[in-house]
Amino acid sequence: MRKIKNPWTGKEGYRCFGCSPDNEVGLKMQFYEDGDDVVCFWKPMERYQGWIDTLHGGIQSTLIDETAAWVVTRKMQTTGVTSKLEIRYLKPIMTTETQITIRGRIRQQQRNIVTIDLEITNAAGVVCTKGVATYFTFTKDKAAAMGFGECTLEGEEMLF
């Protein structure tokens, strides 16, 4: 497993709620490549709760949506937009969890439409939320015009 370099770091105006390290209220997600999967390890915080000690469903949806974007960015080396997002909440995720894991992988691609399977597991490895994202990908030229170059990996393989 290797850390994915954030290709947007240093770009003027980059304040993504999901992945920007400079958005004070954002989720500050970081991503790793694990074979065919893109993975994020994230610590729930009280400020993102819905019910008492329970992670808000909208935040869970955001975690899944952002991971889908990074699957496209890393695995397809382009950008795009979510055109459909399906979420199934199976079990509550507690804001007291030490860490949750968000994992996504490409299920299929038809031309510029990509289907991505995603899930969130709690610290015990129990699947709490499942998602399917349908993503409209941009051509490499359009992505380049928007400032995207490439999405690479950092340094050595990490063990978790």
mmCIF file of C-alpha atoms in Angstrom:
data_model
loop_
_atom_site.group_PDB
_atom_site.id
_atom_site.type_symbol
_atom_site.label_atom_id
_atom_site.label_comp_id
_atom_site.label_asym_id
_atom_site.label_seq_id
_atom_site.Cartn_x
_atom_site.Cartn_y
_atom_site.Cartn_z
ATOM 1 C CA MET A 1 0.000 0.000 0.000
ATOM 2 C CA ARG A 2 1.363 3.376 -1.024
ATOM 3 C CA LYS A 3 0.173 6.902 -0.356
ATOM 4 C CA ILE A 4 -1.317 8.755 -3.307
ATOM 5 C CA LYS A 5 0.111 12.229 -3.880
ATOM 6 C CA ASN A 6 -2.544 14.904 -3.906
ATOM 7 C CA PRO A 7 -2.315 16.384 -7.426
ATOM 8 C CA TRP A 8 -4.215 19.524 -6.377
ATOM 9 C CA THR A 9 -1.849 20.631 -3.591
ATOM 10 C CA GLY A 10 -0.548 24.098 -4.303
ATOM 11 C CA LYS A 11 -3.207 24.944 -6.893
ATOM 12 C CA GLU A 12 -4.752 28.366 -6.382
ATOM 13 C CA GLY A 13 -8.329 28.150 -5.101
ATOM 14 C CA TYR A 14 -8.080 24.493 -4.033
ATOM 15 C CA ARG A 15 -10.280 24.222 -0.902
ATOM 16 C CA CYS A 16 -12.092 20.895 -1.400
ATOM 17 C CA PHE A 17 -14.235 19.993 1.630
ATOM 18 C CA GLY A 18 -13.232 16.348 1.254
ATOM 19 C CA CYS A 19 -9.505 16.356 0.592
ATOM 20 C CA SER A 20 -7.931 19.783 0.945
ATOM 21 C CA PRO A 21 -5.461 19.883 3.846
ATOM 22 C CA ASP A 22 -6.055 23.647 4.038
ATOM 23 C CA ASN A 23 -9.846 23.683 4.514
ATOM 24 C CA GLU A 24 -10.277 24.347 8.254
ATOM 25 C CA VAL A 25 -13.724 22.698 8.447
ATOM 26 C CA GLY A 26 -13.011 20.034 5.829
ATOM 27 C CA LEU A 27 -12.489 16.298 6.214
ATOM 28 C CA LYS A 28 -8.800 16.416 5.209
ATOM 29 C CA MET A 29 -8.971 12.951 3.626
ATOM 30 C CA GLN A 30 -5.769 11.281 2.432
ATOM 31 C CA PHE A 31 -5.680 8.304 0.102
ATOM 32 C CA TYR A 32 -3.666 5.155 -0.485
ATOM 33 C CA GLU A 33 -3.478 2.662 -3.323
ATOM 34 C CA ASP A 34 -3.937 -0.977 -2.321
ATOM 35 C CA GLY A 35 -3.880 -3.099 -5.480
ATOM 36 C CA ASP A 36 -7.058 -2.279 -7.414
ATOM 37 C CA ASP A 37 -8.479 -0.331 -4.457
ATOM 38 C CA VAL A 38 -8.180 3.261 -3.328
ATOM 39 C CA VAL A 39 -8.360 3.497 0.470
ATOM 40 C CA CYS A 40 -8.775 6.254 3.040
ATOM 41 C CA PHE A 41 -8.254 5.867 6.787
ATOM 42 C CA TRP A 42 -10.197 8.545 8.631
ATOM 43 C CA LYS A 43 -10.947 9.451 12.247
ATOM 44 C CA PRO A 44 -14.580 10.459 12.894
ATOM 45 C CA MET A 45 -14.956 13.573 15.015
ATOM 46 C CA GLU A 46 -17.758 14.800 17.240
ATOM 47 C CA ARG A 47 -18.295 17.893 15.075
ATOM 48 C CA TYR A 48 -19.500 15.622 12.256
ATOM 49 C CA GLN A 49 -22.196 13.849 14.242
ATOM 50 C CA GLY A 50 -25.888 13.641 13.456
ATOM 51 C CA TRP A 51 -27.396 11.902 16.472
ATOM 52 C CA ILE A 52 -25.349 11.688 19.692
ATOM 53 C CA ASP A 53 -22.003 9.967 19.028
ATOM 54 C CA THR A 54 -23.202 8.921 15.549
ATOM 55 C CA LEU A 55 -21.533 10.020 12.308
ATOM 56 C CA HIS A 56 -23.933 12.058 10.169
ATOM 57 C CA GLY A 57 -25.202 10.240 7.068
ATOM 58 C CA GLY A 58 -24.346 13.205 4.888
ATOM 59 C CA ILE A 59 -20.730 13.029 6.020
ATOM 60 C CA GLN A 60 -20.685 9.306 5.239
ATOM 61 C CA SER A 61 -22.037 10.111 1.784
ATOM 62 C CA THR A 62 -19.307 12.731 1.335
ATOM 63 C CA LEU A 63 -16.604 10.244 2.387
ATOM 64 C CA ILE A 64 -17.877 7.787 -0.222
ATOM 65 C CA ASP A 65 -18.268 10.432 -2.941
ATOM 66 C CA GLU A 66 -14.765 11.815 -2.364
ATOM 67 C CA THR A 67 -13.233 8.331 -2.435
ATOM 68 C CA ALA A 68 -14.978 7.659 -5.764
ATOM 69 C CA ALA A 69 -13.391 10.816 -7.170
ATOM 70 C CA TRP A 70 -9.971 9.608 -6.078
ATOM 71 C CA VAL A 71 -10.557 6.182 -7.650
ATOM 72 C CA VAL A 72 -11.094 7.974 -10.968
ATOM 73 C CA THR A 73 -8.181 10.355 -10.416
ATOM 74 C CA ARG A 74 -5.678 7.627 -9.568
ATOM 75 C CA LYS A 75 -6.877 4.625 -11.554
ATOM 76 C CA MET A 76 -7.987 6.435 -14.704
ATOM 77 C CA GLN A 77 -5.624 9.432 -14.542
ATOM 78 C CA THR A 78 -8.394 11.930 -15.227
ATOM 79 C CA THR A 79 -11.132 13.834 -13.440
ATOM 80 C CA GLY A 80 -14.880 14.066 -13.770
ATOM 81 C CA VAL A 81 -18.086 14.458 -11.805
ATOM 82 C CA THR A 82 -20.462 12.222 -9.891
ATOM 83 C CA SER A 83 -23.641 11.716 -11.889
ATOM 84 C CA LYS A 84 -25.329 9.288 -9.461
ATOM 85 C CA LEU A 85 -24.606 8.187 -5.908
ATOM 86 C CA GLU A 86 -26.400 5.358 -4.119
ATOM 87 C CA ILE A 87 -25.833 4.871 -0.380
ATOM 88 C CA ARG A 88 -26.964 2.017 1.867
ATOM 89 C CA TYR A 89 -26.594 2.662 5.591
ATOM 90 C CA LEU A 90 -26.270 -0.769 7.208
ATOM 91 C CA LYS A 91 -25.028 0.055 10.720
ATOM 92 C CA PRO A 92 -24.332 3.277 12.595
ATOM 93 C CA ILE A 93 -20.776 4.595 12.569
ATOM 94 C CA MET A 94 -19.872 6.040 15.924
ATOM 95 C CA THR A 95 -17.926 9.287 16.202
ATOM 96 C CA THR A 96 -16.026 7.590 19.035
ATOM 97 C CA GLU A 97 -14.393 5.117 16.588
ATOM 98 C CA THR A 98 -10.601 5.267 16.565
ATOM 99 C CA GLN A 99 -10.595 4.975 12.774
ATOM 100 C CA ILE A 100 -12.835 4.020 9.886
ATOM 101 C CA THR A 101 -11.785 2.805 6.458
ATOM 102 C CA ILE A 102 -13.310 3.920 3.187
ATOM 103 C CA ARG A 103 -12.474 1.699 0.222
ATOM 104 C CA GLY A 104 -13.403 1.968 -3.463
ATOM 105 C CA ARG A 105 -12.725 0.120 -6.705
ATOM 106 C CA ILE A 106 -13.899 0.259 -10.297
ATOM 107 C CA ARG A 107 -16.675 -2.232 -11.067
ATOM 108 C CA GLN A 108 -17.024 -1.380 -14.763
ATOM 109 C CA GLN A 109 -16.349 1.230 -17.393
ATOM 110 C CA GLN A 110 -18.377 1.974 -20.511
ATOM 111 C CA ARG A 111 -16.779 4.752 -22.539
ATOM 112 C CA ASN A 112 -16.675 7.750 -20.176
ATOM 113 C CA ILE A 113 -19.082 6.318 -17.563
ATOM 114 C CA VAL A 114 -17.471 4.467 -14.652
ATOM 115 C CA THR A 115 -19.246 2.515 -11.910
ATOM 116 C CA ILE A 116 -17.393 2.401 -8.590
ATOM 117 C CA ASP A 117 -18.183 0.153 -5.609
ATOM 118 C CA LEU A 118 -17.426 1.647 -2.197
ATOM 119 C CA GLU A 119 -17.758 0.749 1.474
ATOM 120 C CA ILE A 120 -17.045 2.136 4.905
ATOM 121 C CA THR A 121 -15.920 -0.222 7.661
ATOM 122 C CA ASN A 122 -15.572 0.582 11.338
ATOM 123 C CA ALA A 123 -12.455 -0.082 13.442
ATOM 124 C CA ALA A 124 -13.567 -3.705 13.970
ATOM 125 C CA GLY A 125 -13.766 -4.235 10.188
ATOM 126 C CA VAL A 126 -17.583 -4.367 10.082
ATOM 127 C CA VAL A 127 -19.113 -2.962 6.897
ATOM 128 C CA CYS A 128 -21.381 -0.120 8.004
ATOM 129 C CA THR A 129 -22.096 1.723 4.760
ATOM 130 C CA LYS A 130 -22.056 0.675 1.102
ATOM 131 C CA GLY A 131 -22.127 2.907 -1.918
ATOM 132 C CA VAL A 132 -22.178 2.789 -5.681
ATOM 133 C CA ALA A 133 -21.032 5.847 -7.585
ATOM 134 C CA THR A 134 -21.677 6.430 -11.259
ATOM 135 C CA TYR A 135 -19.007 8.794 -12.468
ATOM 136 C CA PHE A 136 -18.835 10.809 -15.683
ATOM 137 C CA THR A 137 -15.162 11.083 -16.583
ATOM 138 C CA PHE A 138 -13.617 13.915 -18.558
ATOM 139 C CA THR A 139 -11.330 13.429 -21.519
ATOM 140 C CA LYS A 140 -7.646 13.832 -20.713
ATOM 141 C CA ASP A 141 -7.669 17.138 -22.623
ATOM 142 C CA LYS A 142 -10.585 18.526 -20.590
ATOM 143 C CA ALA A 143 -8.946 17.377 -17.328
ATOM 144 C CA ALA A 144 -5.681 19.041 -18.388
ATOM 145 C CA ALA A 145 -7.537 22.265 -19.206
ATOM 146 C CA MET A 146 -8.883 22.185 -15.633
ATOM 147 C CA GLY A 147 -5.338 21.921 -14.260
ATOM 148 C CA PHE A 148 -4.998 18.150 -13.820
ATOM 149 C CA GLY A 149 -1.669 16.655 -14.827
ATOM 150 C CA GLU A 150 -1.216 13.250 -13.259
ATOM 151 C CA CYS A 151 -1.845 11.419 -10.012
ATOM 152 C CA THR A 152 1.226 9.576 -8.722
ATOM 153 C CA LEU A 153 2.294 7.652 -5.643
ATOM 154 C CA GLU A 154 4.666 8.670 -2.864
ATOM 155 C CA GLY A 155 7.825 6.834 -1.815
ATOM 156 C CA GLU A 156 8.005 3.336 -0.432
ATOM 157 C CA GLU A 157 5.266 0.806 0.213
ATOM 158 C CA MET A 158 3.661 1.224 3.637
ATOM 159 C CA LEU A 159 2.566 -1.566 5.925
ATOM 160 C CA PHE A 160 -0.688 -1.239 7.863
#
